[in-house]
Tab-separated table of C-alpha atoms in Angstrom:
chain	number	residue	atom	x	y	z
A	1	MET	CA	7.253	12.847	-16.858
A	2	THR	CA	6.456	12.551	-13.161
A	3	GLU	CA	5.868	9.324	-11.330
A	4	THR	CA	2.209	10.275	-10.881
A	5	THR	CA	1.746	10.790	-14.603
A	6	ASN	CA	3.282	7.403	-15.335
A	7	THR	CA	0.936	5.795	-12.827
A	8	GLU	CA	-2.122	7.479	-14.361
A	9	LEU	CA	-1.151	6.473	-17.883
A	10	ASP	CA	-0.368	2.907	-16.812
A	11	ALA	CA	-3.835	2.721	-15.284
A	12	VAL	CA	-5.400	3.981	-18.537
A	13	PHE	CA	-3.398	1.470	-20.597
A	14	ARG	CA	-4.356	-1.346	-18.238
A	15	ILE	CA	-8.062	-0.496	-18.569
A	16	HIS	CA	-7.711	-0.356	-22.362
A	17	ARG	CA	-6.015	-3.762	-22.462
A	18	TRP	CA	-8.720	-5.333	-20.327
A	19	ARG	CA	-11.377	-3.893	-22.606
A	20	SER	CA	-9.477	-5.197	-25.619
A	21	LEU	CA	-9.291	-8.658	-24.029
A	22	ARG	CA	-13.037	-8.679	-23.424
A	23	VAL	CA	-13.889	-7.462	-26.930
A	24	ALA	CA	-11.515	-10.018	-28.456
A	25	SER	CA	-13.008	-12.799	-26.308
A	26	VAL	CA	-16.475	-12.080	-27.714
A	27	GLN	CA	-15.091	-11.866	-31.266
A	28	ARG	CA	-13.374	-15.201	-30.709
A	29	LEU	CA	-16.693	-16.849	-29.904
A	30	VAL	CA	-18.145	-15.427	-33.120
A	31	VAL	CA	-15.223	-16.918	-35.042
A	32	VAL	CA	-15.943	-20.313	-33.439
A	33	PHE	CA	-19.559	-20.171	-34.602
A	34	ILE	CA	-18.413	-19.279	-38.128
A	35	MET	CA	-16.005	-22.236	-38.059
A	36	ILE	CA	-18.828	-24.539	-36.998
A	37	GLY	CA	-20.940	-23.157	-39.862
A	38	ALA	CA	-18.071	-23.751	-42.301
A	39	VAL	CA	-17.775	-27.365	-41.114
A	40	LEU	CA	-21.488	-27.934	-41.633
A	41	VAL	CA	-21.443	-26.300	-45.065
A	42	HIS	CA	-18.539	-28.481	-46.272
A	43	THR	CA	-19.806	-31.773	-44.819
A	44	ASP	CA	-20.782	-33.112	-48.237
A	45	TYR	CA	-17.227	-32.750	-49.586
A	46	ARG	CA	-15.658	-35.053	-46.993
A	47	ALA	CA	-15.759	-38.786	-46.632
A	48	PRO	CA	-15.094	-39.189	-42.879
A	49	ARG	CA	-17.523	-37.788	-40.327
A	50	TRP	CA	-14.649	-36.718	-38.067
A	51	ALA	CA	-11.905	-34.704	-39.760
A	52	PRO	CA	-8.797	-32.872	-38.441
A	53	ASP	CA	-10.418	-29.464	-38.859
A	54	ASP	CA	-13.166	-30.612	-36.475
A	55	ALA	CA	-10.502	-31.148	-33.812
A	56	VAL	CA	-9.171	-27.611	-34.420
A	57	VAL	CA	-12.684	-26.193	-33.958
A	58	VAL	CA	-13.237	-28.120	-30.720
A	59	VAL	CA	-9.898	-27.079	-29.181
A	60	TYR	CA	-10.325	-23.474	-30.287
A	61	ALA	CA	-13.900	-23.407	-28.930
A	62	LEU	CA	-12.699	-24.650	-25.526
A	63	ILE	CA	-9.974	-21.979	-25.461
A	64	ALA	CA	-12.437	-19.252	-26.499
A	65	LEU	CA	-14.969	-20.289	-23.866
A	66	GLY	CA	-12.287	-20.501	-21.184
A	67	VAL	CA	-10.989	-17.010	-22.007
A	68	VAL	CA	-14.492	-15.509	-21.865
A	69	ILE	CA	-15.103	-17.045	-18.456
A	70	LEU	CA	-11.698	-15.908	-17.219
A	71	VAL	CA	-11.831	-12.263	-18.343
A	72	TYR	CA	-15.307	-11.759	-16.855
A	73	SER	CA	-14.536	-13.424	-13.515
A	74	PRO	CA	-12.531	-12.358	-10.425
A	75	ALA	CA	-9.880	-14.907	-11.466
A	76	ARG	CA	-8.772	-12.498	-14.210
A	77	ARG	CA	-6.253	-11.030	-11.755
A	78	VAL	CA	-3.933	-13.941	-12.551
A	79	MET	CA	-3.679	-12.728	-16.160
A	80	VAL	CA	-1.187	-10.199	-17.456
A	81	PRO	CA	-3.295	-8.334	-20.070
A	82	ASP	CA	-0.298	-7.118	-22.079
A	83	ARG	CA	1.079	-10.631	-22.543
A	84	ALA	CA	-2.353	-12.252	-22.831
A	85	LEU	CA	-3.313	-10.031	-25.789
A	86	PHE	CA	-0.266	-11.167	-27.767
A	87	ILE	CA	-0.534	-14.859	-26.830
A	88	LEU	CA	-4.233	-15.034	-27.663
A	89	ALA	CA	-3.656	-13.178	-30.947
A	90	MET	CA	-1.100	-15.860	-31.882
A	91	VAL	CA	-3.600	-18.555	-30.841
A	92	ASP	CA	-6.146	-16.932	-33.178
A	93	VAL	CA	-3.658	-16.954	-36.055
A	94	VAL	CA	-2.671	-20.595	-35.484
A	95	ALA	CA	-6.263	-21.793	-35.032
A	96	ILE	CA	-7.678	-19.980	-38.059
A	97	VAL	CA	-4.730	-20.876	-40.299
A	98	GLY	CA	-4.806	-24.486	-39.075
A	99	PHE	CA	-8.523	-24.680	-39.772
A	100	LYS	CA	-7.975	-23.278	-43.252
A	101	LEU	CA	-5.129	-25.688	-44.041
A	102	LEU	CA	-7.062	-28.701	-42.764
A	103	SER	CA	-10.383	-27.782	-44.362
A	104	PRO	CA	-11.395	-29.244	-47.736
A	105	GLY	CA	-10.960	-25.820	-49.374
A	106	GLY	CA	-13.258	-23.047	-50.507
A	107	HIS	CA	-13.973	-19.457	-49.721
A	108	ILE	CA	-15.616	-19.615	-46.298
A	109	PRO	CA	-12.548	-20.867	-44.365
A	110	LEU	CA	-10.482	-18.265	-46.208
A	111	LEU	CA	-12.855	-15.458	-45.208
A	112	LEU	CA	-12.209	-16.311	-41.563
A	113	MET	CA	-8.660	-15.064	-41.987
A	114	VAL	CA	-9.979	-11.582	-42.734
A	115	LEU	CA	-10.882	-11.380	-39.034
A	116	VAL	CA	-7.266	-11.841	-37.906
A	117	PRO	CA	-6.075	-8.249	-38.657
A	118	ARG	CA	-9.082	-6.868	-36.768
A	119	MET	CA	-8.322	-8.952	-33.697
A	120	VAL	CA	-4.574	-8.211	-33.745
A	121	ALA	CA	-5.341	-4.480	-34.139
A	122	LEU	CA	-6.749	-4.430	-30.593
A	123	ASP	CA	-3.187	-4.448	-29.256
A	124	LEU	CA	-1.439	-1.240	-28.201
A	125	SER	CA	2.094	-2.331	-29.102
A	126	GLY	CA	3.333	-1.726	-32.640
A	127	ARG	CA	6.023	-4.383	-32.268
A	128	ARG	CA	3.639	-7.161	-31.237
A	129	ALA	CA	1.120	-6.115	-33.882
A	130	THR	CA	3.874	-6.283	-36.529
A	131	VAL	CA	4.755	-9.847	-35.521
A	132	GLY	CA	1.135	-10.975	-35.398
A	133	LEU	CA	0.106	-9.385	-38.695
A	134	SER	CA	3.234	-10.634	-40.473
A	135	CYS	CA	2.452	-14.181	-39.341
A	136	ALA	CA	-1.147	-13.742	-40.476
A	137	PHE	CA	-0.081	-12.484	-43.930
A	138	VAL	CA	2.424	-15.301	-44.443
A	139	ALA	CA	-0.142	-17.880	-43.325
A	140	PHE	CA	-2.808	-16.386	-45.584
A	141	THR	CA	-0.481	-16.456	-48.594
A	142	ALA	CA	0.548	-20.051	-47.874
A	143	SER	CA	-3.036	-21.183	-47.456
A	144	ILE	CA	-4.028	-19.505	-50.746
A	145	LEU	CA	-1.185	-21.170	-52.655
A	146	GLN	CA	-1.946	-24.665	-51.355
A	147	ASP	CA	-5.755	-24.361	-51.555
A	148	PRO	CA	-7.118	-26.961	-54.023
A	149	VAL	CA	-10.175	-24.900	-54.983
A	150	ILE	CA	-9.529	-21.142	-54.969
A	151	PRO	CA	-6.635	-20.793	-57.485
A	152	ARG	CA	-8.432	-23.073	-59.928
A	153	GLN	CA	-11.685	-21.135	-59.690
A	154	LEU	CA	-10.232	-17.622	-59.646
A	155	GLY	CA	-7.089	-18.006	-61.705
A	156	TRP	CA	-3.658	-16.841	-60.653
A	157	PRO	CA	-4.077	-13.096	-61.433
A	158	LYS	CA	-7.161	-12.857	-59.198
A	159	THR	CA	-5.527	-15.070	-56.590
A	160	LEU	CA	-2.510	-12.745	-56.371
A	161	LEU	CA	-4.866	-9.769	-56.209
A	162	LEU	CA	-6.594	-11.461	-53.275
A	163	VAL	CA	-3.217	-11.795	-51.533
A	164	LEU	CA	-2.516	-8.098	-52.124
A	165	ILE	CA	-5.913	-7.144	-50.706
A	166	TYR	CA	-5.209	-9.163	-47.576
A	167	GLY	CA	-1.779	-7.538	-47.324
A	168	PHE	CA	-3.495	-4.165	-47.531
A	169	LEU	CA	-5.835	-5.153	-44.691
A	170	CYS	CA	-2.885	-6.231	-42.553
A	171	GLY	CA	-1.013	-3.014	-43.345
A	172	THR	CA	-4.062	-0.907	-42.488
A	173	ALA	CA	-4.445	-2.694	-39.168
A	174	LEU	CA	-0.729	-2.144	-38.432
A	175	PHE	CA	-0.978	1.562	-39.260
A	176	ALA	CA	-4.008	1.818	-36.981
A	177	VAL	CA	-1.975	0.376	-34.106
A	178	ILE	CA	1.012	2.639	-34.846
A	179	PHE	CA	-1.121	5.782	-35.141
A	180	ARG	CA	-2.929	4.918	-31.925
A	181	GLN	CA	0.428	4.422	-30.222
A	182	ARG	CA	1.570	7.841	-31.448
A	183	TYR	CA	-1.680	9.317	-30.197
A	184	VAL	CA	-1.114	7.729	-26.791
A	185	ASN	CA	2.457	9.055	-26.697
A	186	GLU	CA	1.190	12.532	-27.548
A	187	ILE	CA	-1.336	12.315	-24.725
A	188	ALA	CA	1.484	11.264	-22.397
A	189	ARG	CA	3.549	14.264	-23.501
A	190	ILE	CA	0.609	16.646	-23.037
A	191	THR	CA	-0.135	15.129	-19.629
A	192	ALA	CA	3.481	15.629	-18.589
A	193	SER	CA	3.326	19.244	-19.775
A	194	ARG	CA	0.077	19.733	-17.869
A	195	ASP	CA	1.644	18.404	-14.688
A	196	ALA	CA	4.663	20.645	-15.123
A	197	LEU	CA	2.412	23.669	-15.753
A	198	LEU	CA	0.309	22.776	-12.724
A	199	ALA	CA	3.418	22.554	-10.553
A	200	GLU	CA	4.626	25.933	-11.820
A	201	THR	CA	1.188	27.479	-11.254
A	202	MET	CA	0.989	26.102	-7.731
A	203	THR	CA	4.477	27.356	-6.982
A	204	ALA	CA	3.709	30.819	-8.356
A	205	SER	CA	0.411	30.994	-6.458
A	206	GLU	CA	1.994	29.973	-3.181
A	207	ARG	CA	4.855	32.410	-3.749
A	208	GLU	CA	2.361	35.261	-4.240
A	209	ARG	CA	0.423	34.255	-1.132
A	210	ARG	CA	3.642	34.092	0.878
A	211	GLU	CA	4.714	37.532	-0.326
A	212	ILE	CA	1.320	39.055	0.546
A	213	SER	CA	1.324	37.298	3.915
A	214	GLU	CA	4.818	38.544	4.721
A	215	ALA	CA	3.920	42.055	3.548
A	216	ILE	CA	0.903	42.169	5.878
A	217	HIS	CA	2.852	40.664	8.761
A	218	ASP	CA	5.828	42.986	8.407
A	219	GLY	CA	3.769	46.093	7.527
A	220	PRO	CA	0.194	46.732	8.707
A	221	LEU	CA	0.295	44.166	11.514
A	222	GLN	CA	3.428	45.663	13.013
A	223	ASP	CA	1.928	49.163	12.711
A	224	VAL	CA	-1.221	48.038	14.526
A	225	LEU	CA	0.824	46.348	17.264
A	226	ALA	CA	2.964	49.481	17.669
A	227	ALA	CA	-0.140	51.673	17.880
A	228	ARG	CA	-1.661	49.337	20.466
A	229	ARG	CA	1.522	49.480	22.538
A	230	ASP	CA	1.503	53.278	22.482
A	231	VAL	CA	-2.176	53.450	23.435
A	232	VAL	CA	-1.699	50.961	26.276
A	233	ASP	CA	1.257	52.967	27.621
A	234	PHE	CA	-0.769	56.181	27.480
A	235	ALA	CA	-3.810	54.488	29.096
A	236	LYS	CA	-1.664	53.513	32.095
A	237	LYS	CA	-0.984	57.186	32.806
A	238	SER	CA	-4.466	58.451	32.060
A	239	PRO	CA	-7.042	55.620	32.003
A	240	ALA	CA	-10.208	56.435	30.095
A	241	GLU	CA	-12.991	54.391	28.497
A	242	PRO	CA	-12.267	55.609	24.930
A	243	LEU	CA	-8.678	54.438	25.297
A	244	GLN	CA	-9.843	50.987	26.476
A	245	ARG	CA	-12.129	50.768	23.455
A	246	ALA	CA	-9.217	51.757	21.229
A	247	VAL	CA	-7.079	48.987	22.741
A	248	ALA	CA	-9.897	46.455	22.172
A	249	SER	CA	-10.245	47.586	18.555
A	250	LEU	CA	-6.521	47.300	17.986
A	251	ASP	CA	-6.537	43.816	19.576
A	252	ASP	CA	-9.314	42.782	17.197
A	253	ALA	CA	-7.486	44.284	14.198
A	254	SER	CA	-4.242	42.522	15.072
A	255	ARG	CA	-6.097	39.212	15.500
A	256	ARG	CA	-7.780	39.582	12.123
A	257	LEU	CA	-4.496	40.439	10.451
A	258	ARG	CA	-2.849	37.378	12.002
A	259	GLU	CA	-5.688	35.195	10.731
A	260	ALA	CA	-5.382	36.748	7.276
A	261	THR	CA	-1.646	36.094	7.118
A	262	PHE	CA	-2.215	32.534	8.322
A	263	GLU	CA	-4.896	31.792	5.714
A	264	LEU	CA	-2.820	33.319	2.942
A	265	HIS	CA	0.281	31.294	3.755
A	266	PRO	CA	0.461	29.502	7.100
A	267	ALA	CA	3.990	29.227	8.381
A	268	VAL	CA	2.836	26.186	10.350
A	269	LEU	CA	2.310	24.361	7.041
A	270	GLU	CA	6.065	24.380	6.482
A	271	GLN	CA	7.014	24.075	10.137
A	272	VAL	CA	4.904	21.201	11.438
A	273	GLY	CA	2.919	20.029	8.407
A	274	LEU	CA	-0.519	19.985	6.818
A	275	GLY	CA	-2.364	18.323	9.717
A	276	ALA	CA	-1.558	21.071	12.219
A	277	ALA	CA	-2.332	23.761	9.623
A	278	VAL	CA	-5.785	22.282	8.913
A	279	GLU	CA	-6.607	22.006	12.609
A	280	LYS	CA	-5.561	25.604	13.220
A	281	LEU	CA	-7.547	26.818	10.210
A	282	ALA	CA	-10.649	24.994	11.484
A	283	ALA	CA	-10.194	26.585	14.927
A	284	PHE	CA	-9.848	30.080	13.424
A	285	THR	CA	-12.921	29.578	11.222
A	286	ALA	CA	-15.029	28.196	14.079
A	287	GLU	CA	-14.123	31.109	16.348
A	288	ARG	CA	-14.772	33.717	13.675
A	289	ALA	CA	-18.058	32.232	12.433
A	290	GLY	CA	-19.440	31.057	15.763
A	291	ILE	CA	-20.031	27.452	14.649
A	292	THR	CA	-18.661	24.125	15.858
A	293	ILE	CA	-16.034	22.561	13.575
A	294	THR	CA	-14.557	19.197	14.503
A	295	THR	CA	-11.424	17.765	12.901
A	296	ASP	CA	-10.178	14.232	12.372
A	297	VAL	CA	-6.723	14.460	10.817
A	298	ASP	CA	-4.416	11.548	10.050
A	299	HIS	CA	-1.710	13.152	7.900
A	300	SER	CA	1.712	13.273	9.470
A	301	GLY	CA	3.967	13.280	6.402
A	302	ARG	CA	4.878	15.924	3.849
A	303	ASN	CA	3.808	15.919	0.200
A	304	ALA	CA	3.915	18.194	-2.815
A	305	ILE	CA	0.110	18.541	-2.839
A	306	ASP	CA	-0.064	19.854	0.778
A	307	PRO	CA	-0.504	23.533	-0.265
A	308	MET	CA	-3.297	22.529	-2.644
A	309	VAL	CA	-5.043	20.466	0.025
A	310	PHE	CA	-4.856	23.390	2.449
A	311	GLY	CA	-6.310	25.690	-0.234
A	312	VAL	CA	-9.255	23.349	-0.817
A	313	VAL	CA	-9.943	23.072	2.939
A	314	ARG	CA	-9.845	26.866	3.174
A	315	GLU	CA	-12.312	27.251	0.278
A	316	LEU	CA	-14.709	24.580	1.552
A	317	LEU	CA	-14.792	26.010	5.077
A	318	SER	CA	-15.319	29.476	3.617
A	319	ASN	CA	-18.328	28.143	1.690
A	320	VAL	CA	-19.693	26.542	4.868
A	321	VAL	CA	-19.516	29.881	6.659
A	322	ARG	CA	-20.923	32.001	3.825
A	323	HIS	CA	-23.563	29.777	2.235
A	324	SER	CA	-24.528	26.740	4.314
A	325	GLU	CA	-26.244	28.347	7.350
A	326	ALA	CA	-24.759	25.432	9.320
A	327	THR	CA	-24.207	25.221	13.052
A	328	GLU	CA	-21.834	22.259	12.924
A	329	ALA	CA	-19.230	21.071	10.442
A	330	SER	CA	-16.465	18.502	10.327
A	331	VAL	CA	-13.184	18.107	8.481
A	332	LYS	CA	-11.653	14.659	7.978
A	333	LEU	CA	-8.254	14.276	6.353
A	334	LYS	CA	-6.760	10.810	5.806
A	335	VAL	CA	-3.944	9.266	3.786
A	336	ARG	CA	-4.410	5.652	2.684
A	337	ASP	CA	-2.644	3.593	0.006
A	338	GLY	CA	-0.999	6.540	-1.718
A	339	THR	CA	-4.206	8.597	-1.777
A	340	CYS	CA	-5.072	11.694	0.242
A	341	ARG	CA	-8.796	11.970	1.008
A	342	LEU	CA	-10.586	15.026	2.394
A	343	ASP	CA	-14.208	15.008	3.587
A	344	VAL	CA	-15.960	18.214	4.650
A	345	THR	CA	-19.514	17.895	5.967
A	346	ASP	CA	-22.005	20.286	7.561
A	347	ASP	CA	-25.595	20.295	8.825
A	348	GLY	CA	-26.692	23.271	6.750
A	349	ILE	CA	-29.043	23.731	3.811
A	350	GLY	CA	-26.932	21.579	1.524
A	351	VAL	CA	-25.432	22.150	-1.906
A	352	THR	CA	-26.250	20.709	-5.315
A	353	ALA	CA	-24.576	20.766	-8.699
A	354	ASP	CA	-27.249	23.256	-9.866
A	355	ALA	CA	-26.441	25.550	-6.952
A	356	MET	CA	-22.753	25.375	-7.824
A	357	MET	CA	-23.513	26.326	-11.443
A	358	ARG	CA	-25.676	29.242	-10.251
A	359	ARG	CA	-22.898	30.528	-8.000
A	360	LEU	CA	-20.454	30.177	-10.873
A	361	ALA	CA	-22.745	32.243	-13.091
A	362	GLU	CA	-22.909	34.880	-10.363
A	363	GLY	CA	-19.137	35.123	-10.323
A	364	HIS	CA	-18.350	32.871	-7.329
A	365	ILE	CA	-15.542	30.884	-8.923
A	366	GLY	CA	-13.703	29.775	-5.768
A	367	LEU	CA	-14.930	26.182	-5.582
A	368	ALA	CA	-14.907	25.792	-9.381
A	369	SER	CA	-11.268	26.873	-9.578
A	370	GLN	CA	-10.352	24.513	-6.746
A	371	ARG	CA	-12.086	21.650	-8.554
A	372	ALA	CA	-10.124	22.471	-11.726
A	373	ARG	CA	-6.844	22.375	-9.792
A	374	VAL	CA	-7.800	19.105	-8.106
A	375	GLU	CA	-8.689	17.442	-11.415
A	376	ALA	CA	-5.549	18.803	-13.060
A	377	ALA	CA	-3.570	17.079	-10.298
A	378	GLY	CA	-5.265	13.761	-11.113
A	379	GLY	CA	-7.790	13.984	-8.287
A	380	SER	CA	-11.548	14.326	-8.014
A	381	LEU	CA	-13.999	16.583	-6.160
A	382	THR	CA	-17.432	15.038	-5.594
A	383	ILE	CA	-20.617	16.395	-4.024
A	384	LEU	CA	-22.166	13.391	-2.270
A	385	ASP	CA	-25.910	12.976	-1.917
A	386	VAL	CA	-26.779	13.071	1.809
A	387	PRO	CA	-30.152	13.424	3.592
A	388	THR	CA	-29.259	16.676	5.359
A	389	GLY	CA	-26.533	19.251	4.954
A	390	ALA	CA	-23.667	18.827	2.544
A	391	HIS	CA	-20.831	16.352	2.122
A	392	ILE	CA	-17.989	17.129	-0.263
A	393	SER	CA	-15.303	14.510	-0.799
A	394	VAL	CA	-11.959	15.241	-2.458
A	395	GLU	CA	-9.232	12.736	-3.357
A	396	TRP	CA	-5.714	13.255	-4.678
A	397	PRO	CA	-2.968	10.800	-5.581
A	398	LEU	CA	0.144	11.646	-3.567
A	399	GLN	CA	2.881	13.221	-5.668
A	400	SER	CA	6.654	13.242	-5.547
């Protein structure tokens, strides 16, 4: 698995853990309200107005409220979600079991323990879930055995059946965590395979472009240059207007062939880097199309996605020339914080998602295929809403 894939998956896991923390924080508040209800229901069975289980409810309520405030505030950055999920799950087990052990008995405090497997199941780690659910099962069994009310009311056969049912709930929650972990691992494997396939596809595509570029450069271009040389030599001996026109046509043909070989596979991309290649491509396109194209390039390094970035710039500028009816366009290429960002704007008629779908239906798949390659590389291609013209923004994470 590549470093980029690991980074993407870590980001997905981190988002999942934060969501789990937030869901669990809301569930924890619900548990507090149920505890308060259980205290009120069992008030008649207790002599003192202040009992130990009241203290458990108060402490647990303060923890629950503090966690809710923390996970929904900017201060959440101080938390490590992976560790926080496990610690808070253990706090849930201790608080609920402590409340059950200190309560005067009955079914309501016991029902609270049914919520423990659901809250522990929010974790992504099978190991931590095993520890948490095992503690919950042991605590549930101990609280059942020492309860002064439940065994006497239900009898031992039903009491043991109740323990087995709770064990089944804990086992189901554990299997849910394990199966989800296997699912995540499978996604990671598929993502790694996708990245490898993308790299192979990019390599094959660039190899084909290079071969075509070299074939044109070493074949037709050399023939045209040789023919031009012969015509020029002949024109020196016998100048004539048709010969001058022939030389001009051969000059134009050689220029077009050079541009074609450059756009297929620019040697400058390997020699001096992506920035120079983009600037040269913009100059070629502006000269050919008769429009003004400005560039703002801040990309001096080398990266594995450089050929893909060049391909997207080529496709976007081609769309500007063919479809936008623009007189001015700009290309901005920046690298910041491990991300390569490309912005192509023009003052033309603009482009919408509906227009893209219509072009796709008509067989114009250039931009759609580029978007697929960008997204397969972990990036994004977005059509921004602007008052006039078009603005397309593309971002890629840099790759090894």
